[in-house]
């Protein structure tokens, strides 16, 4: 028998994953679930990729703000832009998660959705993590890539339900995670269709439409999926409603909570992370029926192996290491 | 060679459909489109099923209102409920499409989404069309069922983008059209997650969230699909933005407009239908690049063949015919 999840260490969590998938996919058993109802939802920041020391979308909006400040230098003295431009993390985090994302989204107002996607794609192709020196899209969690593939191979749909911007995540989710744009749910700004020389395009406005966090994640699941998931994976109190909603339906269900307890290979944080704290879900995991995943204990590897291809990529990487 | 669309009469429209599908699916040609980008969007009311003489969701809300008026008789004298209860179509249509749907949605406020789905399912299982005497779910257009199957067999995703209520359509779309709940976009009310004895459920509120008509259909496509469709099918000015947005992208695209010109087999209507008029799209079809489908000319059959199985179903049907 081949092991389906090589980057997951043997133990209660890997057993729980395999047992769950076996239970819902074995025909003619009371726990069987038809394929169309095999819905799995994953948070993104901190669940599928590294969100420390800075949310990737914040870094993206910092880059955009720098560009804007060149043509409008007065921005550099105005809060909250000043904090973003100066990478003043305490001030940024003091805005709260919603406030941070509102700034991050507002800086792309006036662009078409297509132009935004191109801009995000160009930035993601090069931008690197300040500590690890690798591209953000390469700092996804290898065990989660394997888990999503394993679920899909067993007839599941894998959805992302994130507080991050839906369009930003859609830019890389298909290539990186194998999740198509239509299965990415996230925070959104209002958009407006406009006729430009007889051609209709969709433009981003500055106004936040949905901030997809906490209870709103459940409402978004109702809006986009129209079915209660049977599997959920999160890492903060922002994911707790989604996990509890998943567990509140009939039949076999599984909800997992990733605990970042691995300072050596990634970062150790939970209740003190102001932007997205993990308190209630951690303290009441048993009462809510959540299974806690320890990054240190349960993951044999954290990030995918580095592709040392040399050439331009490796040079840029070394440059980033020197700069960090 | 087998004919893929037996209920479509040979002619320019059937040729245009087959040519389009061949063009986007033939590898190594300039018109080829990868499967993940083969997005087809269909309006529902009047495009996939019969919307005359009454929108099916209006009939459903009338049934619910009758139920409510039994416990609260004062409702029967209050507009707009009075008009709904008395099936006063001129007064109902005078509310406008949005106003009609607002009433239709509000009567289900306070229910869980799951309870709403059960209620809609029970109603749809029996409710019959006043003229044709068949169940509404059997008054879908046979040529469109064949077209959706044909598109899916060629790697397309078939989406519904409707002004009708998303949850209502989701109740029958998978079984009737082969479209899963997550590929049904429609008008929505706000929902709220609530903890009931430790179990999280999603409740419908009275407040309209999105009225998915005209320009909003394009914004909804951006929100839910995250890709510009390459194929669109509609039947009213409410679908015009969606059709023009579809045609505004690069490469081969096709947008079709169904013209209800068949009083004998269905209903003949266009610019005078107050609830959902067809004026601009009809008058400017050529300028916008839309292909007009004539129900009378292009469809060999309109509705699927009736299943005369006898028994309870046939009795109920005869009852409906007598009552009509």
PDB file of C-alpha atoms in Angstrom, chain B residues 23-251:
ATOM      1  CA  UNK B  23     -13.460  26.070 -33.006  1.00  0.00           C
ATOM      2  CA  UNK B  24     -12.714  26.290 -29.282  1.00  0.00           C
ATOM      3  CA  UNK B  25     -12.103  22.546 -28.791  1.00  0.00           C
ATOM      4  CA  UNK B  26      -9.832  21.744 -31.755  1.00  0.00           C
ATOM      5  CA  UNK B  27      -6.251  21.649 -30.427  1.00  0.00           C
ATOM      6  CA  UNK B  28      -3.423  23.413 -32.208  1.00  0.00           C
ATOM      7  CA  UNK B  29      -5.684  26.003 -33.820  1.00  0.00           C
ATOM      8  CA  UNK B  30      -5.691  29.758 -33.105  1.00  0.00           C
ATOM      9  CA  UNK B  31      -9.265  29.526 -31.784  1.00  0.00           C
ATOM     10  CA  UNK B  32      -8.562  26.743 -29.243  1.00  0.00           C
ATOM     11  CA  UNK B  33      -9.567  27.497 -25.642  1.00  0.00           C
ATOM     12  CA  UNK B  34      -8.268  25.355 -22.744  1.00  0.00           C
ATOM     13  CA  UNK B  35     -10.972  23.494 -20.801  1.00  0.00           C
ATOM     14  CA  UNK B  36     -10.607  25.586 -17.658  1.00  0.00           C
ATOM     15  CA  UNK B  37     -11.631  28.683 -19.650  1.00  0.00           C
ATOM     16  CA  UNK B  38     -14.638  27.124 -21.350  1.00  0.00           C
ATOM     17  CA  UNK B  39     -17.252  28.937 -19.276  1.00  0.00           C
ATOM     18  CA  UNK B  40     -20.857  29.062 -20.521  1.00  0.00           C
ATOM     19  CA  UNK B  41     -23.485  31.184 -18.734  1.00  0.00           C
ATOM     20  CA  UNK B  42     -27.241  30.808 -19.077  1.00  0.00           C
ATOM     21  CA  UNK B  43     -30.059  32.931 -17.780  1.00  0.00           C
ATOM     22  CA  UNK B  44     -32.822  30.771 -16.255  1.00  0.00           C
ATOM     23  CA  UNK B  45     -36.330  32.316 -16.423  1.00  0.00           C
ATOM     24  CA  UNK B  46     -37.400  32.353 -20.069  1.00  0.00           C
ATOM     25  CA  UNK B  47     -34.059  30.930 -21.227  1.00  0.00           C
ATOM     26  CA  UNK B  48     -33.995  27.483 -19.618  1.00  0.00           C
ATOM     27  CA  UNK B  49     -37.609  27.184 -18.484  1.00  0.00           C
ATOM     28  CA  UNK B  50     -40.999  28.764 -19.065  1.00  0.00           C
ATOM     29  CA  UNK B  51     -41.556  32.091 -17.248  1.00  0.00           C
ATOM     30  CA  UNK B  52     -45.098  32.758 -18.517  1.00  0.00           C
ATOM     31  CA  UNK B  53     -47.755  33.566 -17.477  1.00  0.00           C
ATOM     32  CA  UNK B  54     -46.105  33.738 -14.054  1.00  0.00           C
ATOM     33  CA  UNK B  55     -42.516  33.489 -12.817  1.00  0.00           C
ATOM     34  CA  UNK B  56     -42.294  30.152 -11.045  1.00  0.00           C
ATOM     35  CA  UNK B  57     -40.806  31.725  -7.938  1.00  0.00           C
ATOM     36  CA  UNK B  58     -43.779  34.079  -7.734  1.00  0.00           C
ATOM     37  CA  UNK B  59     -46.095  31.054  -7.749  1.00  0.00           C
ATOM     38  CA  UNK B  60     -43.976  29.501  -4.994  1.00  0.00           C
ATOM     39  CA  UNK B  61     -44.184  32.634  -2.855  1.00  0.00           C
ATOM     40  CA  UNK B  62     -47.946  32.803  -3.455  1.00  0.00           C
ATOM     41  CA  UNK B  63     -48.227  29.322  -1.948  1.00  0.00           C
ATOM     42  CA  UNK B  64     -46.147  30.395   1.032  1.00  0.00           C
ATOM     43  CA  UNK B  65     -48.232  33.564   1.473  1.00  0.00           C
ATOM     44  CA  UNK B  66     -51.453  31.552   1.492  1.00  0.00           C
ATOM     45  CA  UNK B  67     -49.972  29.462   4.287  1.00  0.00           C
ATOM     46  CA  UNK B  68     -48.959  32.588   6.229  1.00  0.00           C
ATOM     47  CA  UNK B  69     -52.339  34.292   5.702  1.00  0.00           C
ATOM     48  CA  UNK B  70     -54.033  31.375   7.419  1.00  0.00           C
ATOM     49  CA  UNK B  71     -52.321  32.253  10.713  1.00  0.00           C
ATOM     50  CA  UNK B  72     -52.289  36.000  10.032  1.00  0.00           C
ATOM     51  CA  UNK B  73     -55.491  36.868   8.106  1.00  0.00           C
ATOM     52  CA  UNK B  74     -54.735  40.621   8.164  1.00  0.00           C
ATOM     53  CA  UNK B  75     -52.069  39.997   5.495  1.00  0.00           C
ATOM     54  CA  UNK B  76     -54.764  39.271   2.927  1.00  0.00           C
ATOM     55  CA  UNK B  77     -55.838  42.927   2.849  1.00  0.00           C
ATOM     56  CA  UNK B  78     -52.346  44.426   2.747  1.00  0.00           C
ATOM     57  CA  UNK B  79     -50.511  45.216  -0.485  1.00  0.00           C
ATOM     58  CA  UNK B  80     -48.411  43.825  -2.054  1.00  0.00           C
ATOM     59  CA  UNK B  81     -49.447  40.571  -0.354  1.00  0.00           C
ATOM     60  CA  UNK B  82     -53.069  41.066  -1.428  1.00  0.00           C
ATOM     61  CA  UNK B  83     -52.039  41.092  -5.091  1.00  0.00           C
ATOM     62  CA  UNK B  84     -49.962  37.957  -4.651  1.00  0.00           C
ATOM     63  CA  UNK B  85     -52.763  36.166  -2.809  1.00  0.00           C
ATOM     64  CA  UNK B  86     -55.346  37.163  -5.412  1.00  0.00           C
ATOM     65  CA  UNK B  87     -53.006  36.381  -8.326  1.00  0.00           C
ATOM     66  CA  UNK B  88     -53.523  39.966  -9.527  1.00  0.00           C
ATOM     67  CA  UNK B  89     -50.809  39.902 -12.221  1.00  0.00           C
ATOM     68  CA  UNK B  90     -51.104  43.556 -13.384  1.00  0.00           C
ATOM     69  CA  UNK B  91     -50.538  44.790  -9.818  1.00  0.00           C
ATOM     70  CA  UNK B  92     -47.743  42.260  -9.269  1.00  0.00           C
ATOM     71  CA  UNK B  93     -45.966  43.214 -12.489  1.00  0.00           C
ATOM     72  CA  UNK B  94     -46.361  46.922 -11.673  1.00  0.00           C
ATOM     73  CA  UNK B  95     -43.932  46.316  -8.780  1.00  0.00           C
ATOM     74  CA  UNK B  96     -41.188  45.797 -11.341  1.00  0.00           C
ATOM     75  CA  UNK B  97     -38.911  42.772 -11.467  1.00  0.00           C
ATOM     76  CA  UNK B  98     -36.909  43.748  -8.394  1.00  0.00           C
ATOM     77  CA  UNK B  99     -40.006  44.599  -6.367  1.00  0.00           C
ATOM     78  CA  UNK B 100     -41.643  41.297  -7.254  1.00  0.00           C
ATOM     79  CA  UNK B 101     -38.607  39.310  -6.210  1.00  0.00           C
ATOM     80  CA  UNK B 102     -38.266  41.314  -2.988  1.00  0.00           C
ATOM     81  CA  UNK B 103     -41.729  40.164  -1.963  1.00  0.00           C
ATOM     82  CA  UNK B 104     -41.052  36.636  -3.167  1.00  0.00           C
ATOM     83  CA  UNK B 105     -37.872  36.454  -1.084  1.00  0.00           C
ATOM     84  CA  UNK B 106     -39.169  38.190   2.049  1.00  0.00           C
ATOM     85  CA  UNK B 107     -41.833  35.574   2.728  1.00  0.00           C
ATOM     86  CA  UNK B 108     -39.124  33.026   3.537  1.00  0.00           C
ATOM     87  CA  UNK B 109     -37.253  35.175   6.057  1.00  0.00           C
ATOM     88  CA  UNK B 110     -36.483  33.429   9.329  1.00  0.00           C
ATOM     89  CA  UNK B 111     -36.130  29.960   7.828  1.00  0.00           C
ATOM     90  CA  UNK B 112     -32.836  28.109   7.715  1.00  0.00           C
ATOM     91  CA  UNK B 113     -31.416  27.619   4.237  1.00  0.00           C
ATOM     92  CA  UNK B 114     -31.848  23.860   4.717  1.00  0.00           C
ATOM     93  CA  UNK B 115     -35.539  24.255   5.649  1.00  0.00           C
ATOM     94  CA  UNK B 116     -36.073  26.565   2.667  1.00  0.00           C
ATOM     95  CA  UNK B 117     -34.573  23.966   0.331  1.00  0.00           C
ATOM     96  CA  UNK B 118     -36.889  21.288   1.720  1.00  0.00           C
ATOM     97  CA  UNK B 119     -39.894  23.571   1.376  1.00  0.00           C
ATOM     98  CA  UNK B 120     -39.011  24.488  -2.212  1.00  0.00           C
ATOM     99  CA  UNK B 121     -38.385  20.846  -3.052  1.00  0.00           C
ATOM    100  CA  UNK B 122     -41.757  19.756  -1.681  1.00  0.00           C
ATOM    101  CA  UNK B 123     -43.557  22.503  -3.599  1.00  0.00           C
ATOM    102  CA  UNK B 124     -41.726  21.841  -6.887  1.00  0.00           C
ATOM    103  CA  UNK B 125     -42.487  18.133  -6.655  1.00  0.00           C
ATOM    104  CA  UNK B 126     -46.204  18.832  -7.124  1.00  0.00           C
ATOM    105  CA  UNK B 127     -46.834  22.363  -8.416  1.00  0.00           C
ATOM    106  CA  UNK B 128     -48.083  22.509 -11.969  1.00  0.00           C
ATOM    107  CA  UNK B 129     -48.275  25.090 -14.719  1.00  0.00           C
ATOM    108  CA  UNK B 130     -51.802  26.558 -15.056  1.00  0.00           C
ATOM    109  CA  UNK B 131     -51.974  26.150 -18.847  1.00  0.00           C
ATOM    110  CA  UNK B 132     -49.802  23.152 -19.665  1.00  0.00           C
ATOM    111  CA  UNK B 133     -50.810  21.129 -16.610  1.00  0.00           C
ATOM    112  CA  UNK B 134     -47.288  19.779 -16.239  1.00  0.00           C
ATOM    113  CA  UNK B 135     -44.920  20.289 -13.327  1.00  0.00           C
ATOM    114  CA  UNK B 136     -42.797  23.429 -13.666  1.00  0.00           C
ATOM    115  CA  UNK B 137     -39.613  21.355 -13.502  1.00  0.00           C
ATOM    116  CA  UNK B 138     -40.866  19.451 -16.562  1.00  0.00           C
ATOM    117  CA  UNK B 139     -41.418  22.688 -18.507  1.00  0.00           C
ATOM    118  CA  UNK B 140     -37.742  23.204 -19.150  1.00  0.00           C
ATOM    119  CA  UNK B 141     -36.672  23.609 -22.753  1.00  0.00           C
ATOM    120  CA  UNK B 142     -35.548  20.348 -24.337  1.00  0.00           C
ATOM    121  CA  UNK B 143     -33.181  22.076 -26.828  1.00  0.00           C
ATOM    122  CA  UNK B 144     -31.410  23.788 -23.927  1.00  0.00           C
ATOM    123  CA  UNK B 145     -31.009  20.527 -21.996  1.00  0.00           C
ATOM    124  CA  UNK B 146     -29.336  19.103 -25.099  1.00  0.00           C
ATOM    125  CA  UNK B 147     -27.182  22.202 -25.535  1.00  0.00           C
ATOM    126  CA  UNK B 148     -25.963  22.138 -21.931  1.00  0.00           C
ATOM    127  CA  UNK B 149     -25.108  18.429 -22.222  1.00  0.00           C
ATOM    128  CA  UNK B 150     -23.346  19.057 -25.518  1.00  0.00           C
ATOM    129  CA  UNK B 151     -21.271  21.862 -24.021  1.00  0.00           C
ATOM    130  CA  UNK B 152     -20.344  19.801 -20.960  1.00  0.00           C
ATOM    131  CA  UNK B 153     -19.393  16.840 -23.178  1.00  0.00           C
ATOM    132  CA  UNK B 154     -16.985  19.277 -24.811  1.00  0.00           C
ATOM    133  CA  UNK B 155     -15.323  20.345 -21.584  1.00  0.00           C
ATOM    134  CA  UNK B 156     -17.442  23.386 -20.798  1.00  0.00           C
ATOM    135  CA  UNK B 157     -18.713  24.379 -17.384  1.00  0.00           C
ATOM    136  CA  UNK B 158     -22.381  25.367 -17.610  1.00  0.00           C
ATOM    137  CA  UNK B 159     -23.352  28.111 -15.160  1.00  0.00           C
ATOM    138  CA  UNK B 160     -26.739  29.652 -14.437  1.00  0.00           C
ATOM    139  CA  UNK B 161     -26.796  33.435 -13.877  1.00  0.00           C
ATOM    140  CA  UNK B 162     -30.369  34.340 -12.993  1.00  0.00           C
ATOM    141  CA  UNK B 163     -32.436  37.130 -11.490  1.00  0.00           C
ATOM    142  CA  UNK B 164     -34.354  34.396  -9.664  1.00  0.00           C
ATOM    143  CA  UNK B 165     -33.402  33.242  -6.196  1.00  0.00           C
ATOM    144  CA  UNK B 166     -30.169  31.215  -6.141  1.00  0.00           C
ATOM    145  CA  UNK B 167     -31.376  28.778  -3.477  1.00  0.00           C
ATOM    146  CA  UNK B 168     -34.691  28.199  -5.249  1.00  0.00           C
ATOM    147  CA  UNK B 169     -32.922  27.313  -8.505  1.00  0.00           C
ATOM    148  CA  UNK B 170     -30.357  25.201  -6.681  1.00  0.00           C
ATOM    149  CA  UNK B 171     -33.174  23.026  -5.454  1.00  0.00           C
ATOM    150  CA  UNK B 172     -33.795  21.552  -8.913  1.00  0.00           C
ATOM    151  CA  UNK B 173     -30.841  22.626 -11.099  1.00  0.00           C
ATOM    152  CA  UNK B 174     -28.647  19.619 -10.431  1.00  0.00           C
ATOM    153  CA  UNK B 175     -31.330  17.034 -11.164  1.00  0.00           C
ATOM    154  CA  UNK B 176     -33.040  18.984 -13.953  1.00  0.00           C
ATOM    155  CA  UNK B 177     -30.167  20.696 -15.750  1.00  0.00           C
ATOM    156  CA  UNK B 178     -27.098  18.850 -14.466  1.00  0.00           C
ATOM    157  CA  UNK B 179     -25.851  22.111 -12.901  1.00  0.00           C
ATOM    158  CA  UNK B 180     -24.509  21.765  -9.329  1.00  0.00           C
ATOM    159  CA  UNK B 181     -25.510  24.307  -6.637  1.00  0.00           C
ATOM    160  CA  UNK B 182     -22.116  26.008  -6.760  1.00  0.00           C
ATOM    161  CA  UNK B 183     -22.661  26.836 -10.445  1.00  0.00           C
ATOM    162  CA  UNK B 184     -25.988  28.548  -9.788  1.00  0.00           C
ATOM    163  CA  UNK B 185     -25.684  32.324  -9.389  1.00  0.00           C
ATOM    164  CA  UNK B 186     -28.864  34.230  -8.616  1.00  0.00           C
ATOM    165  CA  UNK B 187     -30.481  36.873  -6.482  1.00  0.00           C
ATOM    166  CA  UNK B 188     -29.921  36.430  -2.770  1.00  0.00           C
ATOM    167  CA  UNK B 189     -31.103  37.637   0.601  1.00  0.00           C
ATOM    168  CA  UNK B 190     -28.727  38.312   3.450  1.00  0.00           C
ATOM    169  CA  UNK B 191     -28.157  35.321   5.673  1.00  0.00           C
ATOM    170  CA  UNK B 192     -26.980  35.033   9.253  1.00  0.00           C
ATOM    171  CA  UNK B 193     -25.301  32.183  11.047  1.00  0.00           C
ATOM    172  CA  UNK B 194     -26.812  31.335  14.420  1.00  0.00           C
ATOM    173  CA  UNK B 195     -25.863  28.967  17.192  1.00  0.00           C
ATOM    174  CA  UNK B 196     -28.912  26.866  18.102  1.00  0.00           C
ATOM    175  CA  UNK B 197     -28.104  24.563  20.998  1.00  0.00           C
ATOM    176  CA  UNK B 198     -24.475  24.316  19.972  1.00  0.00           C
ATOM    177  CA  UNK B 199     -25.267  23.647  16.319  1.00  0.00           C
ATOM    178  CA  UNK B 200     -24.528  26.348  13.720  1.00  0.00           C
ATOM    179  CA  UNK B 201     -27.144  26.975  11.061  1.00  0.00           C
ATOM    180  CA  UNK B 202     -27.610  29.550   8.326  1.00  0.00           C
ATOM    181  CA  UNK B 203     -30.828  31.607   8.477  1.00  0.00           C
ATOM    182  CA  UNK B 204     -32.439  33.651   5.724  1.00  0.00           C
ATOM    183  CA  UNK B 205     -33.126  37.320   6.530  1.00  0.00           C
ATOM    184  CA  UNK B 206     -35.737  39.553   4.867  1.00  0.00           C
ATOM    185  CA  UNK B 207     -33.134  41.921   3.421  1.00  0.00           C
ATOM    186  CA  UNK B 208     -32.253  41.604  -0.266  1.00  0.00           C
ATOM    187  CA  UNK B 209     -28.500  41.232  -0.713  1.00  0.00           C
ATOM    188  CA  UNK B 210     -28.009  41.006  -4.475  1.00  0.00           C
ATOM    189  CA  UNK B 211     -30.636  41.491  -7.150  1.00  0.00           C
ATOM    190  CA  UNK B 212     -28.906  39.673  -9.957  1.00  0.00           C
ATOM    191  CA  UNK B 213     -30.148  41.509 -13.031  1.00  0.00           C
ATOM    192  CA  UNK B 214     -28.595  43.583 -15.830  1.00  0.00           C
ATOM    193  CA  UNK B 215     -25.114  44.959 -14.896  1.00  0.00           C
ATOM    194  CA  UNK B 216     -25.191  43.059 -11.596  1.00  0.00           C
ATOM    195  CA  UNK B 217     -25.015  39.794 -13.549  1.00  0.00           C
ATOM    196  CA  UNK B 218     -21.548  40.789 -14.747  1.00  0.00           C
ATOM    197  CA  UNK B 219     -20.439  41.698 -11.229  1.00  0.00           C
ATOM    198  CA  UNK B 220     -21.788  38.339 -10.014  1.00  0.00           C
ATOM    199  CA  UNK B 221     -19.821  36.529 -12.699  1.00  0.00           C
ATOM    200  CA  UNK B 222     -16.694  38.287 -11.443  1.00  0.00           C
ATOM    201  CA  UNK B 223     -17.538  37.356  -7.864  1.00  0.00           C
ATOM    202  CA  UNK B 224     -18.434  33.713  -8.420  1.00  0.00           C
ATOM    203  CA  UNK B 225     -16.628  32.550 -11.543  1.00  0.00           C
ATOM    204  CA  UNK B 226     -13.614  34.850 -11.635  1.00  0.00           C
ATOM    205  CA  UNK B 227     -13.277  34.372 -15.394  1.00  0.00           C
ATOM    206  CA  UNK B 228     -14.931  35.999 -18.387  1.00  0.00           C
ATOM    207  CA  UNK B 229     -17.323  33.511 -20.038  1.00  0.00           C
ATOM    208  CA  UNK B 230     -16.896  32.656 -23.711  1.00  0.00           C
ATOM    209  CA  UNK B 231     -20.545  31.694 -24.240  1.00  0.00           C
ATOM    210  CA  UNK B 232     -23.755  33.346 -23.016  1.00  0.00           C
ATOM    211  CA  UNK B 233     -27.453  32.678 -23.547  1.00  0.00           C
ATOM    212  CA  UNK B 234     -30.256  35.010 -22.461  1.00  0.00           C
ATOM    213  CA  UNK B 235     -33.710  36.194 -23.431  1.00  0.00           C
ATOM    214  CA  UNK B 236     -34.197  39.739 -22.134  1.00  0.00           C
ATOM    215  CA  UNK B 237     -32.507  43.097 -21.658  1.00  0.00           C
ATOM    216  CA  UNK B 238     -31.655  41.818 -18.171  1.00  0.00           C
ATOM    217  CA  UNK B 239     -29.123  39.535 -19.868  1.00  0.00           C
ATOM    218  CA  UNK B 240     -27.655  42.113 -22.231  1.00  0.00           C
ATOM    219  CA  UNK B 241     -24.710  43.201 -20.064  1.00  0.00           C
ATOM    220  CA  UNK B 242     -23.746  39.570 -19.457  1.00  0.00           C
ATOM    221  CA  UNK B 243     -23.888  38.842 -23.176  1.00  0.00           C
ATOM    222  CA  UNK B 244     -21.891  41.956 -24.109  1.00  0.00           C
ATOM    223  CA  UNK B 245     -19.311  41.248 -21.374  1.00  0.00           C
ATOM    224  CA  UNK B 246     -18.926  37.747 -22.773  1.00  0.00           C
ATOM    225  CA  UNK B 247     -18.368  39.086 -26.281  1.00  0.00           C
ATOM    226  CA  UNK B 248     -15.904  41.791 -25.095  1.00  0.00           C
ATOM    227  CA  UNK B 249     -13.030  39.362 -24.457  1.00  0.00           C
ATOM    228  CA  UNK B 250     -10.445  38.171 -26.989  1.00  0.00           C
ATOM    229  CA  UNK B 251     -10.809  35.061 -29.179  1.00  0.00           C
TER     230      UNK B 251
END
